[in-house]
Short mmCIF file of C-alpha atoms in Angstrom, two decimals:
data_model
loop_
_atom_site.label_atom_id
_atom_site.label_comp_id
_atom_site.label_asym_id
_atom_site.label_seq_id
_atom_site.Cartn_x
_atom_site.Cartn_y
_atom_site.Cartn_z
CA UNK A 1 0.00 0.00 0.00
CA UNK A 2 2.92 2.33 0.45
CA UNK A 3 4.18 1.81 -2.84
CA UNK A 4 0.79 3.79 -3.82
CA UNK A 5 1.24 7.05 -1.42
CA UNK A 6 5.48 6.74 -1.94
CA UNK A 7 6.42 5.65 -5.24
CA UNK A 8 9.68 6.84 -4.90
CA UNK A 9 10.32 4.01 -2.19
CA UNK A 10 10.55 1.76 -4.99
CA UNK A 11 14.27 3.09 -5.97
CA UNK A 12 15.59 2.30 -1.96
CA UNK A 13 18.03 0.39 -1.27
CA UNK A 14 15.81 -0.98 2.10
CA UNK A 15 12.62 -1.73 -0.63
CA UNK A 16 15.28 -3.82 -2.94
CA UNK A 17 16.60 -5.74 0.07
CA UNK A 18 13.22 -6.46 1.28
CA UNK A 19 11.53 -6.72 -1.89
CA UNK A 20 14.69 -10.20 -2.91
CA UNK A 21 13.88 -11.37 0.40
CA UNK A 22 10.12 -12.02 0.05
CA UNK A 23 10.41 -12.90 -3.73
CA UNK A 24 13.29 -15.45 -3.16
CA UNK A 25 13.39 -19.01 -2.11
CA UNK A 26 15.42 -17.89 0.91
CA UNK A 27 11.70 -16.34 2.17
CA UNK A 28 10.09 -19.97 1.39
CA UNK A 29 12.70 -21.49 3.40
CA UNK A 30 12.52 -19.57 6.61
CA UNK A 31 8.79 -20.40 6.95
CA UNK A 32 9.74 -24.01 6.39
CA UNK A 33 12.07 -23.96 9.22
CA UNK A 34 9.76 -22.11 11.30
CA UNK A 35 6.73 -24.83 10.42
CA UNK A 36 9.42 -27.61 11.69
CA UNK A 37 10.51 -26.29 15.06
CA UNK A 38 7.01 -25.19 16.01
CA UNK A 39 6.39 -28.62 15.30
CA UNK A 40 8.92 -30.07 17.03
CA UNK A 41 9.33 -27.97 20.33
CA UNK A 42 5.59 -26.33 20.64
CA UNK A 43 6.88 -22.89 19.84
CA UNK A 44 3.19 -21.71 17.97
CA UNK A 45 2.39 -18.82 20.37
CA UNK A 46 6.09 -17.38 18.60
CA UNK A 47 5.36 -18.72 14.97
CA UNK A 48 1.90 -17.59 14.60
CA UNK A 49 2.61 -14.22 15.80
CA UNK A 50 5.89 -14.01 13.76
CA UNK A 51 4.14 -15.56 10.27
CA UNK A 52 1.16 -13.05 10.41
CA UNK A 53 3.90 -10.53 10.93
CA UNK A 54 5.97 -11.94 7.99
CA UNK A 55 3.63 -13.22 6.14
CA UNK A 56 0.76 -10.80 6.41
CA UNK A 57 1.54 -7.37 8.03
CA UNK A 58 4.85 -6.21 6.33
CA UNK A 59 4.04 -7.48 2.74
CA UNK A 60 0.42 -5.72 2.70
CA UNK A 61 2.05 -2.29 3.92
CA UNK A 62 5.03 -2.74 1.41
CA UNK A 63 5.41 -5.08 -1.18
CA UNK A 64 3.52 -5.05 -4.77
CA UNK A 65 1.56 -7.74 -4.08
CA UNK A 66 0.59 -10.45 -1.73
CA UNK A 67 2.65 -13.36 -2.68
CA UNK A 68 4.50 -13.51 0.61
CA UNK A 69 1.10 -15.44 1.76
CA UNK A 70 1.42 -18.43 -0.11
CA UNK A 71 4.20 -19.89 1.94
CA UNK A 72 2.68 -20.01 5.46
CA UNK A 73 -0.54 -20.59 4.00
CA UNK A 74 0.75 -23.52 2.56
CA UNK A 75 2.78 -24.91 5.64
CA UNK A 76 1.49 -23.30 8.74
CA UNK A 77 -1.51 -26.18 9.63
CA UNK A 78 1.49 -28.51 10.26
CA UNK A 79 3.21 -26.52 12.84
CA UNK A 80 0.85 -27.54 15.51
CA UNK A 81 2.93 -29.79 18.16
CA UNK A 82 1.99 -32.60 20.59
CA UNK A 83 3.24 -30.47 23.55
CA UNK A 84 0.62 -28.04 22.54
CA UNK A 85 -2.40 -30.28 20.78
CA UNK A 86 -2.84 -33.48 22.46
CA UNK A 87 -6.26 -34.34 23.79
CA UNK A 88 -4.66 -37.64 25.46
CA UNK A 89 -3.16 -35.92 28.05
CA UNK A 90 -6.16 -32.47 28.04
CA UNK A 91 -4.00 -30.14 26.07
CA UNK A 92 -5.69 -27.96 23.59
CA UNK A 93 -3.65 -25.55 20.86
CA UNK A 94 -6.42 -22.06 22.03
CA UNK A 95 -6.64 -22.74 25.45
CA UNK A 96 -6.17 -19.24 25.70
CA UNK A 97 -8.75 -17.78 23.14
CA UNK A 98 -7.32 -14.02 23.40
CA UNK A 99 -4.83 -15.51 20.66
CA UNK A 100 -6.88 -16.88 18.25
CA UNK A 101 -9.09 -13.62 18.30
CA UNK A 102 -5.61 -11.54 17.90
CA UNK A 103 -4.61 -13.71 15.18
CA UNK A 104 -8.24 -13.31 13.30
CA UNK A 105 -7.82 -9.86 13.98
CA UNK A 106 -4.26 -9.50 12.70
CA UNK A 107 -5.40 -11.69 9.24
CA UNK A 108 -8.64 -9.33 8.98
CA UNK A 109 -7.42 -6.06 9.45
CA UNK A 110 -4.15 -6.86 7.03
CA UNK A 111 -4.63 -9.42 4.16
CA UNK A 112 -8.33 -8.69 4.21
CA UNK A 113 -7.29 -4.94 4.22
CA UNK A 114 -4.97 -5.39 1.56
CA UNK A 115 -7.59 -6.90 -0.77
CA UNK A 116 -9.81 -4.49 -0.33
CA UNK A 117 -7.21 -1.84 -1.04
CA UNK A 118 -6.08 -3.62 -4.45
CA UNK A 119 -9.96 -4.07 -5.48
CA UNK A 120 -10.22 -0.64 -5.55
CA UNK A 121 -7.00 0.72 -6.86
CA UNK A 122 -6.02 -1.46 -9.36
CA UNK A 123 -8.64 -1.67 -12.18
CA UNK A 124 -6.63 -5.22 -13.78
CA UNK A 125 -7.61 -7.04 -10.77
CA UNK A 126 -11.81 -6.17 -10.62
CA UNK A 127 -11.28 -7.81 -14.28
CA UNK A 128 -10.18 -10.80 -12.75
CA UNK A 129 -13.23 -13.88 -13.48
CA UNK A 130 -12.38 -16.92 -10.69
CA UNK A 131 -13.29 -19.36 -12.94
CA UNK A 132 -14.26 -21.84 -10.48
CA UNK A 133 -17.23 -19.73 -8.91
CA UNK A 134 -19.96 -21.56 -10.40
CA UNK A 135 -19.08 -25.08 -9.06
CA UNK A 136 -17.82 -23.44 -5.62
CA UNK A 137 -21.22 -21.70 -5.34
CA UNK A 138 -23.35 -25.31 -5.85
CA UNK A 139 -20.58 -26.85 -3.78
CA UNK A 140 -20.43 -24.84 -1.15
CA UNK A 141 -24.27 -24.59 -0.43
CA UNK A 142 -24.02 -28.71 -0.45
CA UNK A 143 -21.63 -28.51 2.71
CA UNK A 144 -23.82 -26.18 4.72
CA UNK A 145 -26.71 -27.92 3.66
CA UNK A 146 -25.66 -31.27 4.24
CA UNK A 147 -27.92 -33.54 5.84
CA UNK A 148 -31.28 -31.12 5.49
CA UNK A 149 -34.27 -32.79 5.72
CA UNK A 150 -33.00 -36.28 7.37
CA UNK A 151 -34.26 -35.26 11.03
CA UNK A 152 -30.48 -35.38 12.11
CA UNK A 153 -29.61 -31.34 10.78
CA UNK A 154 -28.49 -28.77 13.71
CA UNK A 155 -26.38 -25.48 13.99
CA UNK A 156 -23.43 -27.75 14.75
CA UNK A 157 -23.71 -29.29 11.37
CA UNK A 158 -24.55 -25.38 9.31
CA UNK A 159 -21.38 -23.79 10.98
CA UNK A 160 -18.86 -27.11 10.67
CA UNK A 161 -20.72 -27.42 6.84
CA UNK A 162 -19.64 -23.10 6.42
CA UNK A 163 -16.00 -23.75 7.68
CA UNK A 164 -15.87 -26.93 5.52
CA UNK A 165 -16.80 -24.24 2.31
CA UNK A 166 -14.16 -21.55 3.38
CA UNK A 167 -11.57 -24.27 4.19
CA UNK A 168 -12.62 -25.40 0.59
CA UNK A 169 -12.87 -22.10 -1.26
CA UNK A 170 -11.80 -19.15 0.62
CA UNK A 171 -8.08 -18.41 -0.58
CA UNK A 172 -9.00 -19.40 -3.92
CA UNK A 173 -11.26 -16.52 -4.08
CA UNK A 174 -8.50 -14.26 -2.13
CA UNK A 175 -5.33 -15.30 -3.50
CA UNK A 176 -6.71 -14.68 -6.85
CA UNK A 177 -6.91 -10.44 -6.20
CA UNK A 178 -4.02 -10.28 -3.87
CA UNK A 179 -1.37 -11.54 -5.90
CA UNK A 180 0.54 -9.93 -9.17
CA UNK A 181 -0.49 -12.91 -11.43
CA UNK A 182 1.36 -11.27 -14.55
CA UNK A 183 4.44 -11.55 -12.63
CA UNK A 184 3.94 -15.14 -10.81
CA UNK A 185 7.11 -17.05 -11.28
CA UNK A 186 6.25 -20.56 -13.08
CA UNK A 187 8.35 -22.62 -10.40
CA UNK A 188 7.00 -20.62 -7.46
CA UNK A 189 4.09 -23.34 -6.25
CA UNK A 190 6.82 -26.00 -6.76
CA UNK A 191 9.32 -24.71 -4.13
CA UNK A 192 6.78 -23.76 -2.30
CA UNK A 193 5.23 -27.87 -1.99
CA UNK A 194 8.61 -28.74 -1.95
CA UNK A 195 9.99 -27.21 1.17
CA UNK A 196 6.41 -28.42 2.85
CA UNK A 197 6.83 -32.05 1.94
CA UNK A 198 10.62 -31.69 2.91
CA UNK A 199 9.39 -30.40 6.12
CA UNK A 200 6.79 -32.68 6.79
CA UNK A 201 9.40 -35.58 6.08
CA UNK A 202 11.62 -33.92 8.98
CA UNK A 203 9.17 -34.24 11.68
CA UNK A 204 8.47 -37.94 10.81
CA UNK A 205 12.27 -38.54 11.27
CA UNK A 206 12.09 -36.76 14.25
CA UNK A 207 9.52 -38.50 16.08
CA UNK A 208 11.39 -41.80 14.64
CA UNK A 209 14.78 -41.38 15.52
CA UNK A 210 15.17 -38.05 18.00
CA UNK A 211 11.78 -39.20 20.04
CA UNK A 212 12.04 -43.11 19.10
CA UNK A 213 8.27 -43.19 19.22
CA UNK A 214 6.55 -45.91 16.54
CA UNK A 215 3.47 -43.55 17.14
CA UNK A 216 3.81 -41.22 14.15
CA UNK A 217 2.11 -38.37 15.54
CA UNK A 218 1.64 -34.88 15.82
CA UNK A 219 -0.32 -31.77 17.35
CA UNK A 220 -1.78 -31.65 13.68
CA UNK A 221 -2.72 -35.26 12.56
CA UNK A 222 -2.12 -38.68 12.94
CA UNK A 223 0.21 -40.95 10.18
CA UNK A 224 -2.63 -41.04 7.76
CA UNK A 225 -3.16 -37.21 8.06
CA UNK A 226 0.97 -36.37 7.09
CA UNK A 227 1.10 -38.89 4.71
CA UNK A 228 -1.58 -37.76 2.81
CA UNK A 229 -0.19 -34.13 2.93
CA UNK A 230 2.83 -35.19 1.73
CA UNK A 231 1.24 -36.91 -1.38
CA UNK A 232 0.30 -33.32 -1.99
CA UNK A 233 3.82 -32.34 -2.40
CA UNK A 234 5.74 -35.63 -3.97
CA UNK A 235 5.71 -34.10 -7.55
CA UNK A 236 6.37 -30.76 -6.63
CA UNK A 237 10.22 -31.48 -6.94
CA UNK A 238 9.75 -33.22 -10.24
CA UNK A 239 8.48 -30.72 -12.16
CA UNK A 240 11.86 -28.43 -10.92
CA UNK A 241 14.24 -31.74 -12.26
CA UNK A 242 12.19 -30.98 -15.52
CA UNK A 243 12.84 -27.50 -15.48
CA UNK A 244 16.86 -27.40 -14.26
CA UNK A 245 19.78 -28.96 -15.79
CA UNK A 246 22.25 -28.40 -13.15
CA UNK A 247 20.08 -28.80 -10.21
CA UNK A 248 17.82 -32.05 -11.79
CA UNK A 249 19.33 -34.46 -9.76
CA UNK A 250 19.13 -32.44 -6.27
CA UNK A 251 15.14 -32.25 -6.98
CA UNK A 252 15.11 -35.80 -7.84
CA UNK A 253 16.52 -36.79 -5.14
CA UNK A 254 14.12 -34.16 -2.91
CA UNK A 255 11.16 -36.39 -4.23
CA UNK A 256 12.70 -39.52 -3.23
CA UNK A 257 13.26 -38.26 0.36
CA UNK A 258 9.77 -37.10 0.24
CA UNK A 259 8.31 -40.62 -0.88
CA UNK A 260 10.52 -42.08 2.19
CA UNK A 261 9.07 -39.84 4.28
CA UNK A 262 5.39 -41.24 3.43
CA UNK A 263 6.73 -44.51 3.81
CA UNK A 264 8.19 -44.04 7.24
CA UNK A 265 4.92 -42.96 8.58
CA UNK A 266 3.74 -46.70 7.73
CA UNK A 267 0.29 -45.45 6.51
CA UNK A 268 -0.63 -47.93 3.39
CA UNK A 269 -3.17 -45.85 1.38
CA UNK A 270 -0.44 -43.04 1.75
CA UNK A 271 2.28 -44.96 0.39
CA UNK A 272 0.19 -46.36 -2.30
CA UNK A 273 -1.24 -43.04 -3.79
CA UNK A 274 2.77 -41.78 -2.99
CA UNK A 275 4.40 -44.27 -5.24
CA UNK A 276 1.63 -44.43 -8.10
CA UNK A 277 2.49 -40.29 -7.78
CA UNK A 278 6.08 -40.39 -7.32
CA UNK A 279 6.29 -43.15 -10.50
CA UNK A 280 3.95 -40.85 -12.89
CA UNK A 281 5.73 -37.87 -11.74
CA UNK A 282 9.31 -39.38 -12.91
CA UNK A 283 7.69 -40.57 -16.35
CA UNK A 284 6.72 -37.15 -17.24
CA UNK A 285 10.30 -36.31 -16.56
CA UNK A 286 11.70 -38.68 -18.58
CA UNK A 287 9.33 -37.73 -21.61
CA UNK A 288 9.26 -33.95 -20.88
CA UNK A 289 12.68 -33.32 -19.72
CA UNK A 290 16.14 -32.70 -21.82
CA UNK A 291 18.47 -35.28 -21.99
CA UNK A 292 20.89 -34.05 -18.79
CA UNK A 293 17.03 -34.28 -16.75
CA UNK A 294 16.92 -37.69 -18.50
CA UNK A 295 20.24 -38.71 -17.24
CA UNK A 296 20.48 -37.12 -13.86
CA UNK A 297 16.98 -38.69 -13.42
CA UNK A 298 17.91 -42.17 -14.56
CA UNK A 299 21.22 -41.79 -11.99
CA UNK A 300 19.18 -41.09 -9.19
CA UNK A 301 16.38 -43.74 -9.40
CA UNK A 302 19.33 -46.33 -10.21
CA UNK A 303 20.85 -44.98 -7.23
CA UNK A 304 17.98 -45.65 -5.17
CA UNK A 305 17.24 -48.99 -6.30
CA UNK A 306 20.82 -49.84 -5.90
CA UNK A 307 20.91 -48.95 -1.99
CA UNK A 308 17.15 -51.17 -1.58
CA UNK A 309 19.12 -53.80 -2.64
CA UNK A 310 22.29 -52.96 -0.39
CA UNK A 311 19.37 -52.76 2.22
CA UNK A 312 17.58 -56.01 1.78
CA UNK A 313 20.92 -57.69 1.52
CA UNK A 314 22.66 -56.42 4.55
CA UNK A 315 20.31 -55.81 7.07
CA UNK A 316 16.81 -57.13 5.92
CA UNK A 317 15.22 -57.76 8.97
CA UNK A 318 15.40 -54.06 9.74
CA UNK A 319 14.02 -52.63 6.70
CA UNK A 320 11.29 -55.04 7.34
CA UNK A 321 10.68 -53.89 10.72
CA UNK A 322 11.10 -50.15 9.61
CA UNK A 323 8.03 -50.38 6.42
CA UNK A 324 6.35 -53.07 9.35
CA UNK A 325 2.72 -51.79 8.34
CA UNK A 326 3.46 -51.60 4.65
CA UNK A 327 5.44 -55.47 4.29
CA UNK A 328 3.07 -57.01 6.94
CA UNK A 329 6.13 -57.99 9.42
CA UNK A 330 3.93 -55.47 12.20
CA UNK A 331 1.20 -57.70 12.82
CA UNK A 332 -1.91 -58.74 10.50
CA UNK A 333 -2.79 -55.62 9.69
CA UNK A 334 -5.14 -55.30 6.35
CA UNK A 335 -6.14 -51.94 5.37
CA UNK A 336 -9.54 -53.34 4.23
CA UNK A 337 -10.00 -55.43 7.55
CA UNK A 338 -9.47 -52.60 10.13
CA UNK A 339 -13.14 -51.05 10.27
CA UNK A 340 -12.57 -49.43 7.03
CA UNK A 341 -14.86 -51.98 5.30
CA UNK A 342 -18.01 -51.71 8.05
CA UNK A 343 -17.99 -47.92 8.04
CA UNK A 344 -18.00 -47.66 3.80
CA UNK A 345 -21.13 -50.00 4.71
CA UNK A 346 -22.82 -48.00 7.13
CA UNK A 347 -21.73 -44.57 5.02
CA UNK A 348 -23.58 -46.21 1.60
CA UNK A 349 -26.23 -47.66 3.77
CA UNK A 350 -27.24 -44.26 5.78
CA UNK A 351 -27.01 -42.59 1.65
CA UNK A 352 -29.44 -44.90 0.59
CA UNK A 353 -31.96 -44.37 3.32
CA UNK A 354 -31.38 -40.32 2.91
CA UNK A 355 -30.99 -39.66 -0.78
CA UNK A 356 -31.49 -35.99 -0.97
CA UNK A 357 -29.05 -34.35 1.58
CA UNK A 358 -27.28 -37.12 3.14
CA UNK A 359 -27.28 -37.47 6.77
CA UNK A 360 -25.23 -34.75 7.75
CA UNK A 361 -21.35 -34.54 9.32
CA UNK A 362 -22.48 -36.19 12.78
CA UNK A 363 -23.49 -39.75 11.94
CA UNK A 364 -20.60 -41.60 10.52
CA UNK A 365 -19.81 -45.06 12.76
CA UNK A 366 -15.87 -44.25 13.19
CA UNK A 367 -14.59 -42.70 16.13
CA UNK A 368 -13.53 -39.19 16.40
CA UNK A 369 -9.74 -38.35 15.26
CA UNK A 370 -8.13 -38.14 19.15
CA UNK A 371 -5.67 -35.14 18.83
CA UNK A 372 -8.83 -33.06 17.95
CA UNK A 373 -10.71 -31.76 21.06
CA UNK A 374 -12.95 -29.63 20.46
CA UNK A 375 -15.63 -32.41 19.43
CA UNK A 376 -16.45 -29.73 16.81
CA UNK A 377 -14.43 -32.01 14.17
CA UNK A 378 -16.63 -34.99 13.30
CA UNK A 379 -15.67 -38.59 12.90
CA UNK A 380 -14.90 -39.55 9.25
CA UNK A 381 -15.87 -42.24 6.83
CA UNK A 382 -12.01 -42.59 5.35
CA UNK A 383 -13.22 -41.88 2.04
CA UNK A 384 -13.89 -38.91 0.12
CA UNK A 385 -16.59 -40.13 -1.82
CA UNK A 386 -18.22 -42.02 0.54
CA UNK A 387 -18.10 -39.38 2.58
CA UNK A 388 -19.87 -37.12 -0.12
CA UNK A 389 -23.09 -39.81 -0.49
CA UNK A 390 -23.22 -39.94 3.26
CA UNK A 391 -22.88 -36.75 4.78
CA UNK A 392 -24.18 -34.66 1.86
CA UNK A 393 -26.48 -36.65 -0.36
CA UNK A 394 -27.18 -36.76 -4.59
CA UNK A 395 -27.02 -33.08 -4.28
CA UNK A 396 -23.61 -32.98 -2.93
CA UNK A 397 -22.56 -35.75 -4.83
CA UNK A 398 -23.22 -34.01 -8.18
CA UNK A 399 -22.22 -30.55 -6.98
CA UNK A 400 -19.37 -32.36 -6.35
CA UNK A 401 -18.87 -33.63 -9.68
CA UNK A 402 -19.50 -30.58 -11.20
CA UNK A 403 -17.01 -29.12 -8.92
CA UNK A 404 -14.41 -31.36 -10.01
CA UNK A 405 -15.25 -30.98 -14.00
CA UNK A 406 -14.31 -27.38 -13.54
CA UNK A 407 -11.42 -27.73 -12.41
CA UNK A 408 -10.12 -30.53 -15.06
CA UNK A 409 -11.27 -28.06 -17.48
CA UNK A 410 -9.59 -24.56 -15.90
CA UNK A 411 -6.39 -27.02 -15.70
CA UNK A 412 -6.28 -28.79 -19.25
CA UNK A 413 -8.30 -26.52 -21.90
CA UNK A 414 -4.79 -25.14 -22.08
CA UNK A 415 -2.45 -27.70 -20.84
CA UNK A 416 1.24 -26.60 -19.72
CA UNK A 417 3.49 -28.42 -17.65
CA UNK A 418 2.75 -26.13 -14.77
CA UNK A 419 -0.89 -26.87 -14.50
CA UNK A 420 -0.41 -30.99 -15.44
CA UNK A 421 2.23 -30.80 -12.33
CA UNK A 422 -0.45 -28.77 -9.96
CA UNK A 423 -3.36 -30.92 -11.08
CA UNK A 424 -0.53 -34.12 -9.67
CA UNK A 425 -0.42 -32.85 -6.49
CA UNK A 426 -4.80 -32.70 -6.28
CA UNK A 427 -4.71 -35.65 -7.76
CA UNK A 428 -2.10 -37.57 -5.26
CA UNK A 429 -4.57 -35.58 -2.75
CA UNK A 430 -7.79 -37.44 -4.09
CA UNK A 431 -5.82 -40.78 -4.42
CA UNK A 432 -5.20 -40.89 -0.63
CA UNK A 433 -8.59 -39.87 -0.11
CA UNK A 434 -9.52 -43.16 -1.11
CA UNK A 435 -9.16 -44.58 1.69
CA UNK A 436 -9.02 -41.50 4.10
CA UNK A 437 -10.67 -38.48 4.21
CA UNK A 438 -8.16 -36.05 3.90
CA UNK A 439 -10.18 -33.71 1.32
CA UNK A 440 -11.98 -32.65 4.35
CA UNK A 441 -9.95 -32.05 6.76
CA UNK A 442 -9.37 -28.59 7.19
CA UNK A 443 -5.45 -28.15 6.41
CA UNK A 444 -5.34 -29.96 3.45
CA UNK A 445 -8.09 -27.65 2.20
CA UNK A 446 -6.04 -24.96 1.99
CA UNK A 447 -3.05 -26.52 -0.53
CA UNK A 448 -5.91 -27.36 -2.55
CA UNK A 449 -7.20 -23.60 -2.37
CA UNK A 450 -3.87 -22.64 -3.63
CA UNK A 451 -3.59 -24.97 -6.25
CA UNK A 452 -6.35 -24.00 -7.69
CA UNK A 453 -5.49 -20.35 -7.92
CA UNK A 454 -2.67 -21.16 -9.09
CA UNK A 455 -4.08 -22.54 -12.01
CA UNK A 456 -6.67 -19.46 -12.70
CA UNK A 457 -3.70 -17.47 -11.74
CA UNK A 458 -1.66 -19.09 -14.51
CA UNK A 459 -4.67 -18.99 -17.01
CA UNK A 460 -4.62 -15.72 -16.78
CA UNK A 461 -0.66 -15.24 -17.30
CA UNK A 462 -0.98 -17.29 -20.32
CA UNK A 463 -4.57 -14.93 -21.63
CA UNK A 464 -6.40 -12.58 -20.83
CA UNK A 465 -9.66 -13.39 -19.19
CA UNK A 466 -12.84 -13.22 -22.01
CA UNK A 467 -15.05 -12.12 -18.46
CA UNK A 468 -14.75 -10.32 -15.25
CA UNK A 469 -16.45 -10.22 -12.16
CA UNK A 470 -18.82 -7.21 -12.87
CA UNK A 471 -20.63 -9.29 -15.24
CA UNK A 472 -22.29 -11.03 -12.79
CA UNK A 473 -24.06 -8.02 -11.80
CA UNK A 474 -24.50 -6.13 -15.20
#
């Protein structure tokens, strides 16, 4: 906003150092690291506080646009610590509310501020169309309205049903007026996924080798929860191997550490939809990328294969014991035998019996997530789709549907390799959410928010948008 009232700030040597800061990986990095110790030693009283003021406060009162956001928007939901969030022992991340009010506050007054202030100074951005809006609308009014009509709707299930639809929607809608989409970098999403899954990866090997806990979990989700959020991010690095020659093999090898990160946390359906996105990731590679990507690419798998096979050979028993869940050595443990099977049942059965609207967020069978207190978070049906039938009915299923053919179309009317390599990460998203239900859970929401800006945001790099949002109203 200062840039407006001071133009001549611009030519500063305190703007320029500021302005590389927030525009350079170095930025991306820094909220990564902040993400991981929060994690790690319960410091989110200190991150929150210094994020907002990083991430919010100093680039709406400075920078050209709002880009800055992306980054802790992206990583921030897995900074929450045991120490802080662990209903086992009564702990509770807001047991102080004065916080979470400051921190609304803070995000109101400043990014909301902000896009207020760019609506009405900058004429390029009211021409901005969200392309999605149709679908979100229908969408969104299936969330709030799940369950109508089947004797078992409340308030509870309205207000869980709205923050379901601005966990879904909201920084689509945002991101796409707050940020400079002319001048997006094309590899910006991918460093920014990158340094999450990294991150992610780092607290699993923490809790396995610093903690020596076989309990993968933290303040923010159990092993099904961070392995699923790190399917978001296992192609991320790929698409950078595509795009560098000297750096391919560095990326290549950040995907690999990534995919051993899923499979550390033991969680099947995340190590399946990982590999299946990790192996279509690296054939794009090898058919999009030069001949040093081909190389460096074909180096590092080799490489990887060769040490499984140093592994197995040397100290099998081990690696066994490490994968336990995913080889079978840790028990009997079927993913399709653990309850999984029953509650599909009773999810299809209560959609049958309530056609319409579903039944609502309250009535699945499985019991409620434990590191989530506030009983305002509902037990889940670990699928997405059954999930959809059950809790919101035909309506939601095909507002659903609709939802999702808008967004293949926004991403491949006009394929590039940026949007096929965002529409991966959704996708390795909706693959875990096969057996899971991590498409509505509340952090993963917001990756898939930005992902799909990102994709209107490069649509309208690559064109310029045939409507805008006046015409709604003209």
């Amino acid at each position: 906003m200062l840039l407006k009232f001071f133009p001549s700030l611009r030519e500063t040597l305190f703007y320029k150092v500021i302005r590389w800061f927030y525009y350079s990986y170095v930025y991306v990095a820094l909220i990564g690291v902040m993400t991981l110790l929060s994690c790690i030693f319960g410091l989110e009283m200190i991150d929150y506080y210094l994020v907002i003021a990083l991430g919010g406060v100093i680039p709406s009162l400075i920078l050209e646009d709002m880009t800055p956001t992306i980054a802790p928007l992206a990583m921030t939901y897995s900074s929450v610590s045991l120490i802080s969030n662990n209903a086992d022992e009564g702990r509770v991340l807001y047991s102080n509310f004065a916080h979470l009010y400051i921190h609304i506050a803070l995000i109101a007054v400043f990014v909301l501020g902000r896009f207020v202030f760019d609506m009405i100074t900058i004429k390029e951005r009211r021409r901005i169309y969200p392309s999605l809006l149709i679908g979100y609308i229908l969408f969104g009014a299936s969330l709030i309205f799940g369950g109508l009509m089947s004797g078992f709707y409340s308030k509870k299930n309205f207000v869980f049903g709205l923050v379901e639809m601005l966990s879904l929607s909201g920084c689509y809608f945002i991101l796409l007026y707050i940020i400079d989409w002319k001048k997006m970098k094309k590899n910006y999403f991918f460093y920014v996924m990158m340094t999450y899954g990294i991150v992610i990866a780092l607290e699993v090997l923490y809790i396995i080798f610093i903690k020596h806990s076989d309990d993968i979990t933290t303040g923010w989700g159990i092993r099904n929860n961070i392995a699923g959020q790190m399917c978001l991010c296992i192609c991320a690095p790929i698409y950078l191997a595509i795009t560098s020659k000297k750096l391919s093999w560095l990326y290549s090898l950040a995907s690999i550490f990534i995919l051993f990160g899923i499979g550390s946390t033991n969680s099947r359906g995340g190590a399946g939809a990982g590999l299946i996105m990790f192996v279509a990731g690296f054939a794009l590679l090898f058919i999009f990328g030069g001949m040093a990507q081909r190389i460096q690419g074909a180096a590092v798998i080799g490489a990887m294969f060769l040490t499984l096979v140093i592994l197995m050979v040397f100290i099998p028993n081990q690696l066994l014991e490490y994968f336990g869940r995913l080889t079978g050595v840790e028990g009997s443990y079927n993913i399709f035998k653990d309850g999984r099977m029953q509650i599909w049942k009773d999810g299809m059965a209560q959609f049958m019996a309530h056609l319409g609207f579903g039944v609502g967020w309250y009535e699945c069978t499985a019991g409620t997530a434990k590191n989530f207190s506030f009983h305002f978070i509902p037990p889940r049906y670990h699928n997405t789709y059954v999930q959809v039938l059950a809790s919101l009915g035909l309506f939601g299923a095909v507002t659903f549907i609709y939802h999702r053919y808008e967004v293949f179309k926004e991403a491949f009317a006009r394929p590039t390799k940026e949007k096929t390599f965002i529409m991966l990460s959704i996708i390795g998203l909706l693959l875990a959410a096969l057996v899971d239900c991590h498409f509505f859970n509340l952090g993963p929401g917001l990756n898939y928010t930005i992902a799909l800006a990102f994709i209107n945001g490069f649509n309208i790099q690559n064109a310029k948008p045939k409507r805008n949002i006046m015409s709604l109203v003209n």
